[in-house]
Coordinates of C-alpha atoms in Angstrom, one line a residue:
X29 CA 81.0 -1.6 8.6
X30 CA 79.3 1.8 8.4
X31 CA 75.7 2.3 7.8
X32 CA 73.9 5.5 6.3
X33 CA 70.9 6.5 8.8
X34 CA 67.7 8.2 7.5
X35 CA 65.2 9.9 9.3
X36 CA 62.1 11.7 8.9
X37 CA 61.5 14.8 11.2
X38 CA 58.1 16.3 11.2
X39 CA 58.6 19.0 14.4
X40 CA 59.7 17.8 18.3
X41 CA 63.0 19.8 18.4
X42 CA 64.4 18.0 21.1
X43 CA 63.1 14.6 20.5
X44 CA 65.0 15.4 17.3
X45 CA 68.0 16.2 18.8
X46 CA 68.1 13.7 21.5
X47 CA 67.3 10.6 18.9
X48 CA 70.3 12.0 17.2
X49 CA 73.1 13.0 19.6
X50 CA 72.1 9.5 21.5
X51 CA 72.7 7.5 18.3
X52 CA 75.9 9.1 17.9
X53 CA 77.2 8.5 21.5
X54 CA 76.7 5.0 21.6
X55 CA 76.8 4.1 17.8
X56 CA 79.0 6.6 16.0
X57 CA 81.7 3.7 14.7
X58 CA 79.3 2.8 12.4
X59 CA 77.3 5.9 11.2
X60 CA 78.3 7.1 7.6
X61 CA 75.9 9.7 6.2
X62 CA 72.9 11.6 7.8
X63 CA 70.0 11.7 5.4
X64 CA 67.6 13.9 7.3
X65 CA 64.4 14.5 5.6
X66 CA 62.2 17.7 6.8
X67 CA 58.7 17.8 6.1
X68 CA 57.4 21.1 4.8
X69 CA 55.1 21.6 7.6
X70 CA 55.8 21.9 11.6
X71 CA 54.4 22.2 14.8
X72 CA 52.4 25.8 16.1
X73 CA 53.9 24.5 19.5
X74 CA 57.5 24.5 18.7
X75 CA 59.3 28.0 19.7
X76 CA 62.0 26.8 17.5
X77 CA 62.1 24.3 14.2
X78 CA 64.3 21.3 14.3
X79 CA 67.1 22.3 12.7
X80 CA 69.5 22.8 15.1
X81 CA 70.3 19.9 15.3
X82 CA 71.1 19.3 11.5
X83 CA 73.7 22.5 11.9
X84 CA 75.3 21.4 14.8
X85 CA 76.2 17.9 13.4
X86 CA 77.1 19.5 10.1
X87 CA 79.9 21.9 11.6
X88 CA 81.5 18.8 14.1
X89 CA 82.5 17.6 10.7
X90 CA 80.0 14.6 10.3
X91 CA 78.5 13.8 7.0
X92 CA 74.9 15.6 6.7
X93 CA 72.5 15.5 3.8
X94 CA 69.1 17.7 4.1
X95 CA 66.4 17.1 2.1
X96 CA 63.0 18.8 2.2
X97 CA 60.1 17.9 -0.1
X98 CA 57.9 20.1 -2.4
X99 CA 54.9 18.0 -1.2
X100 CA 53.4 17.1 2.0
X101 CA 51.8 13.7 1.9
X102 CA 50.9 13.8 5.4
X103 CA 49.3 9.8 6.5
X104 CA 47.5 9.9 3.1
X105 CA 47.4 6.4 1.2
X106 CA 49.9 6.6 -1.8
X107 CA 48.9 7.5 -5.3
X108 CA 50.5 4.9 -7.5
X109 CA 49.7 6.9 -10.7
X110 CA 52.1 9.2 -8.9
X111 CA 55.0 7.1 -8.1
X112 CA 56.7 8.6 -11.7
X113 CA 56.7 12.1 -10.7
X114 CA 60.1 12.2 -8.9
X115 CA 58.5 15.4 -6.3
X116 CA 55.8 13.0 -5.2
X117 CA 57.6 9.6 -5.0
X118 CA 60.3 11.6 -2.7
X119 CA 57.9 13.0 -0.4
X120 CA 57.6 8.8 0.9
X121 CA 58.8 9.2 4.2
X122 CA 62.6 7.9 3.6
X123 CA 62.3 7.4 -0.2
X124 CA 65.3 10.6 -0.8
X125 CA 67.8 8.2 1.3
X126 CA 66.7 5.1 -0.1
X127 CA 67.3 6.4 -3.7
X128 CA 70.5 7.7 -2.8
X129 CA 72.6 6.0 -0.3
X130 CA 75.6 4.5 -1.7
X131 CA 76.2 1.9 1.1
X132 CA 74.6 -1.6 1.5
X133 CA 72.4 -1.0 4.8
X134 CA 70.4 2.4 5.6
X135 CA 69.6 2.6 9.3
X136 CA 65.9 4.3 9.7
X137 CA 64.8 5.9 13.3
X138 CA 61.8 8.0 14.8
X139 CA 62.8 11.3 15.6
X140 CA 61.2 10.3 19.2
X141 CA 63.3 8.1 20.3
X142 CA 66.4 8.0 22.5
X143 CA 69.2 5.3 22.5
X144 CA 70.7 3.0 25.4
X145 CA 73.1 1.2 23.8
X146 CA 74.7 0.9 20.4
X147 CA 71.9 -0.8 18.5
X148 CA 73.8 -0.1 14.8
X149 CA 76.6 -2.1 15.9
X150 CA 74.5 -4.9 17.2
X151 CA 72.2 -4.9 14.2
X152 CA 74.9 -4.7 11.4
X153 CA 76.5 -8.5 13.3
X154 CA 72.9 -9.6 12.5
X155 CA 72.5 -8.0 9.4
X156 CA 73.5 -10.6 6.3
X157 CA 70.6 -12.5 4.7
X158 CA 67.5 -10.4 6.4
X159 CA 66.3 -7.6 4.1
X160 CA 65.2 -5.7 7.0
X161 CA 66.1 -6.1 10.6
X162 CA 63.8 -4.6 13.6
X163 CA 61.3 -5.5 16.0
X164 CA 58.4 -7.5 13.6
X165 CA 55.1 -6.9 13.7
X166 CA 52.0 -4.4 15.1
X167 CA 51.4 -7.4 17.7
X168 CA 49.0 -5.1 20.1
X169 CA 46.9 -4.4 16.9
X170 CA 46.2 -7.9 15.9
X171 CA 44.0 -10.6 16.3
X172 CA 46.9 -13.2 15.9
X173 CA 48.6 -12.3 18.9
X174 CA 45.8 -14.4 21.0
X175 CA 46.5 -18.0 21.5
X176 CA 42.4 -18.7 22.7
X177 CA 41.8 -16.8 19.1
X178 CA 44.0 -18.5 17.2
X179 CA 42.3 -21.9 18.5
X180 CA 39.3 -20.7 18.3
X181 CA 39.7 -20.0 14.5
X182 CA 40.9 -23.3 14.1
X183 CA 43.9 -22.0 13.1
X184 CA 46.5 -23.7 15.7
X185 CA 47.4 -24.1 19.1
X186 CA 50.2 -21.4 18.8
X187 CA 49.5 -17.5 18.6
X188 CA 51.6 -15.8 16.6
X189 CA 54.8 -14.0 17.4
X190 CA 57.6 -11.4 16.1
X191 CA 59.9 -14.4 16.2
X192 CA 57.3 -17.1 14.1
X193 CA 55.7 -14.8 11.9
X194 CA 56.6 -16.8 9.0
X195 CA 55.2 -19.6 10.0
X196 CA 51.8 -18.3 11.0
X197 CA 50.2 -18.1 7.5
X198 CA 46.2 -18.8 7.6
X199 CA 44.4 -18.6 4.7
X200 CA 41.6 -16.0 3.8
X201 CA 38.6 -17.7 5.2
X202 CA 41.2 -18.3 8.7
X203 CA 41.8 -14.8 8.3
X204 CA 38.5 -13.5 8.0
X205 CA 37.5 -15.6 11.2
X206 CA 40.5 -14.6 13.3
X207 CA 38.8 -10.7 12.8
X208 CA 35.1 -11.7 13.1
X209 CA 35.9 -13.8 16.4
X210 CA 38.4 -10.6 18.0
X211 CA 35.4 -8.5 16.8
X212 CA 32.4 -10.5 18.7
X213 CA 35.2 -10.6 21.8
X214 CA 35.3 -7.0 21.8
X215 CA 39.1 -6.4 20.9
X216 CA 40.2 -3.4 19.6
X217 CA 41.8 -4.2 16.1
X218 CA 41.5 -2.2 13.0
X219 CA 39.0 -2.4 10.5
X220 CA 40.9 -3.6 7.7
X221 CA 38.2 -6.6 6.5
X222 CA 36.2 -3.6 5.2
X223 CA 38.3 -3.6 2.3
X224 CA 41.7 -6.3 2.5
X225 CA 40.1 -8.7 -0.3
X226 CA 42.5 -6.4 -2.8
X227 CA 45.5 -7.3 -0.8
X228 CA 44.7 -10.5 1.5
X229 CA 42.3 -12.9 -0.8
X230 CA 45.0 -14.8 -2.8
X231 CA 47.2 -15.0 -0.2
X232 CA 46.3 -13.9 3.6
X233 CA 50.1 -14.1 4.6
X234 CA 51.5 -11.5 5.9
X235 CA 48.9 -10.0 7.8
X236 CA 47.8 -6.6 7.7
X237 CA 49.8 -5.6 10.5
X238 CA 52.6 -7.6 9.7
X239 CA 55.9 -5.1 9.0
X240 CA 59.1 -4.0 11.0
X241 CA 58.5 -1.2 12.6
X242 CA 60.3 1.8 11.9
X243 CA 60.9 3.6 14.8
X244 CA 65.0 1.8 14.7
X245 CA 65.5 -1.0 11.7
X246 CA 67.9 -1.4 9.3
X247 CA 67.1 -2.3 5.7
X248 CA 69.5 -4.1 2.9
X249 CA 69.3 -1.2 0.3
X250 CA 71.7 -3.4 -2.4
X251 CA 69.2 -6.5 -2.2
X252 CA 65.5 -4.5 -2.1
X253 CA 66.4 -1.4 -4.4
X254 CA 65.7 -3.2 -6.9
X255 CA 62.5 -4.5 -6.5
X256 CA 61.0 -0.8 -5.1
X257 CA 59.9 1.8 -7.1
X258 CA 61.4 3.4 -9.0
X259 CA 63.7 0.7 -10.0
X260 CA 61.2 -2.2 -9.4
X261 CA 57.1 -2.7 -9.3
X262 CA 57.0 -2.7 -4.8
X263 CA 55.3 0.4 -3.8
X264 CA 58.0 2.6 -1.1
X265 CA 59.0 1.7 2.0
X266 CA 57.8 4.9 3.8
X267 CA 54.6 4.7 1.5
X268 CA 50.5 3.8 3.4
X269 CA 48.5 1.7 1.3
X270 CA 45.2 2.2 0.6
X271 CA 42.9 -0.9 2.5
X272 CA 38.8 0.1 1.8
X273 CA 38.5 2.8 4.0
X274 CA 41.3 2.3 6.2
X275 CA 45.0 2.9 5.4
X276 CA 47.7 0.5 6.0
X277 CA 50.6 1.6 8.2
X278 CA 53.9 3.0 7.3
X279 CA 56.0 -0.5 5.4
X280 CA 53.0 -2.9 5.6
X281 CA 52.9 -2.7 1.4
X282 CA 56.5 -3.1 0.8
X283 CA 57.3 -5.6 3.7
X284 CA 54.0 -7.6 2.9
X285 CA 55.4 -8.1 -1.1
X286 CA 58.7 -8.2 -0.9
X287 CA 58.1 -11.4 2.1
X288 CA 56.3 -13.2 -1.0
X289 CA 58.8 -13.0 -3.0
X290 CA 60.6 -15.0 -0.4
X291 CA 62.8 -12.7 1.4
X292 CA 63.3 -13.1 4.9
X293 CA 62.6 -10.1 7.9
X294 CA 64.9 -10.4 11.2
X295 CA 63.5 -10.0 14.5
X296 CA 65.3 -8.1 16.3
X297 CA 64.2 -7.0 20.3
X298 CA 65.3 -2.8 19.6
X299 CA 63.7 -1.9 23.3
X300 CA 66.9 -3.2 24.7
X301 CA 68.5 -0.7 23.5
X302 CA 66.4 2.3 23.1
X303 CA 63.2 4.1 24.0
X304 CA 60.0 5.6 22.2
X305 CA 58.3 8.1 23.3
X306 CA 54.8 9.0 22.2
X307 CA 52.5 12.0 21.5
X308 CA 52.1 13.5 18.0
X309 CA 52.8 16.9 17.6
X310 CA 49.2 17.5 15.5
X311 CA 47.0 15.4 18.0
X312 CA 47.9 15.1 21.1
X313 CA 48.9 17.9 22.9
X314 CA 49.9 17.6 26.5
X315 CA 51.3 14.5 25.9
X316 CA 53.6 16.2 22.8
X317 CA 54.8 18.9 25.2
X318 CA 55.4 16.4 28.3
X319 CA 58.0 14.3 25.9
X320 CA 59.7 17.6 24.3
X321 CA 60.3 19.2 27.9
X322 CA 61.7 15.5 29.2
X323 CA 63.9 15.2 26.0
X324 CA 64.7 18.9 26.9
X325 CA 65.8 18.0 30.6
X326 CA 67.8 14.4 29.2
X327 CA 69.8 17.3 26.4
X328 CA 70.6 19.4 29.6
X329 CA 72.5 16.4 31.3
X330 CA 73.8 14.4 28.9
X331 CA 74.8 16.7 26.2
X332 CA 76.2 20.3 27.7
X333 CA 78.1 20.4 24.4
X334 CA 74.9 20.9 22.2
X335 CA 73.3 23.1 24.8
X336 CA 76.0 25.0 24.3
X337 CA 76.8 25.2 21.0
X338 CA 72.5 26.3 21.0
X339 CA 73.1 29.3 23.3
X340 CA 76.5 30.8 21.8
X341 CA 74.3 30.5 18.3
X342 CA 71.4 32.2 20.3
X343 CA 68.8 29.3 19.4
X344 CA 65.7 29.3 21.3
X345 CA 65.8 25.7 22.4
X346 CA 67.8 26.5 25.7

């Protein structure tokens, strides 16, 4: 069974590269079509843009599709009045290949990861009856995670866990206790009582950091198309959400509605296959350069056939 694999590249050249030359040595029986989404803005510390990459694929003769938006929506929350305009509902971070993949499952990845093992293989056995497979849940955000909490909030003797998040469903007022409690604790968890009564007062389940994460899942295009906009009334996968002041992470909106309507999530452990590195290339500095010249150094020795397909076209990655 093949897969289409979308992914969103905003700068890191080599991560870039590396996330997709990796996923294609171990995975490649079951990659159909590249969606690769460019966002109209990059990195001042990049000598070179990410493209290579996309050109290098392209003439081996695999199946590339390039899309780059007229809008940039950056980490913004979504603009539902928008969702209509085609330009602004395909500037969601993975919204072009969701709308236009033709095959059942659409892998999604981080540009900054690097793979182990073939993960697309092992996720497609797993696949049938989850409407998005990956590693569950924002665990190191959330209150939940603590067992003492959890008991303290009278809301079990269990915390909750990637594998029994369905069954951890408080209601609002066990909710709003969970927070206050990790709050007078001093644990770091995002503000999101300041405004979640929009989302989280009729029904408190899933919680606000409840999602698969993106970084390597694979989502059941035929069964959630068409429930997503623009087909259906769930905001985008790639789309934040508004929450008070705060904004909601990447999938909490669409994996938080589309759960209520009684679909099932599959957990699925993706760090024994892959890594993730960190360090945004707007924010963080030193730590974006550190991961670019490492992924640089892993290209060198485990792929001499990009580096040299890069210096016969005279890129300036090597």
């Amino acid at each position: 069974m093949l897969a289409d694999v979308a992914l969103n590249i905003f700068a890191k050249p080599y991560q870039t590269a590396l996330a997709l030359l990796s996923l294609l040595k171990h995975s490649a029986g079951h990659v159909g079509r590249f969606y690769l989404q460019f966002e109209p803005a990059g990195s001042r510390y990049d000598a070179e843009p990410p493209y290579a990459v996309a050109e290098y694929l392209f003439e081996a003769g695999l199946e590339v599709e390039i899309f780059q938006p007229e809008i940039w929506v950056e980490c913004a929350a979504v603009e539902e009045a928008r969702l209509s305009d085609v330009p602004y509902r395909l500037a969601m971070r993975y919204q072009y290949a969701f709308e236009h993949t033709e095959r059942r499952y659409l892998f999604i990845l981080h540009n900054d990861v690097m793979f182990k093992r073939d993960i697309l293989g092992a996720m497609l056995e797993r696949a049938d009856g989850a409407f998005i497979l990956g590693r569950i849940g924002q665990c190191w955000n959330c209150p939940a995670r603590d067992a003492d909490l959890v008991l303290a909030a009278g809301l079990g003797t269990e915390a909750c866990a990637p594998e029994r998040y369905a069954d951890f469903q408080p209601d609002f007022v066990g909710l709003e206790r969970l927070y206050a409690l990790a709050r007078e604790k001093g644990l770091a968890v995002r503000p999101y009582w300041e405004g979640w009564e929009t989302h989280y007062r009729e029904r408190a389940w899933p919680l606000p950091e409840c999602r698969v994460n993106e970084w390597a899942c694979l989502v059941d295009v035929r069964e959630t198309r068409p429930l997503t906009r623009p087909a259906g009334g769930i905001l985008p996968l790639g789309a934040f959400e508004a929450c008070g002041s705060q904004t909601l992470d990447t999938g909490v909106a669409w994996f938080r509605e589309l759960s209520r309507q009684g679909f099932r999530a599959g957990h699925f452990w993706v760090d024994d296959y892959m890594m993730h590195w960190g360090g945004s290339a707007r924010i963080r500095r030193d730590a974006y350069l550190e991961a670019e010249q490492e992924a640089m150094r892993i290209l060198l020795r485990a792929f001499p056939d990009f580096v040299r397909w890069c210096r016969e076209k005279k890129k300036k990655l090597f």
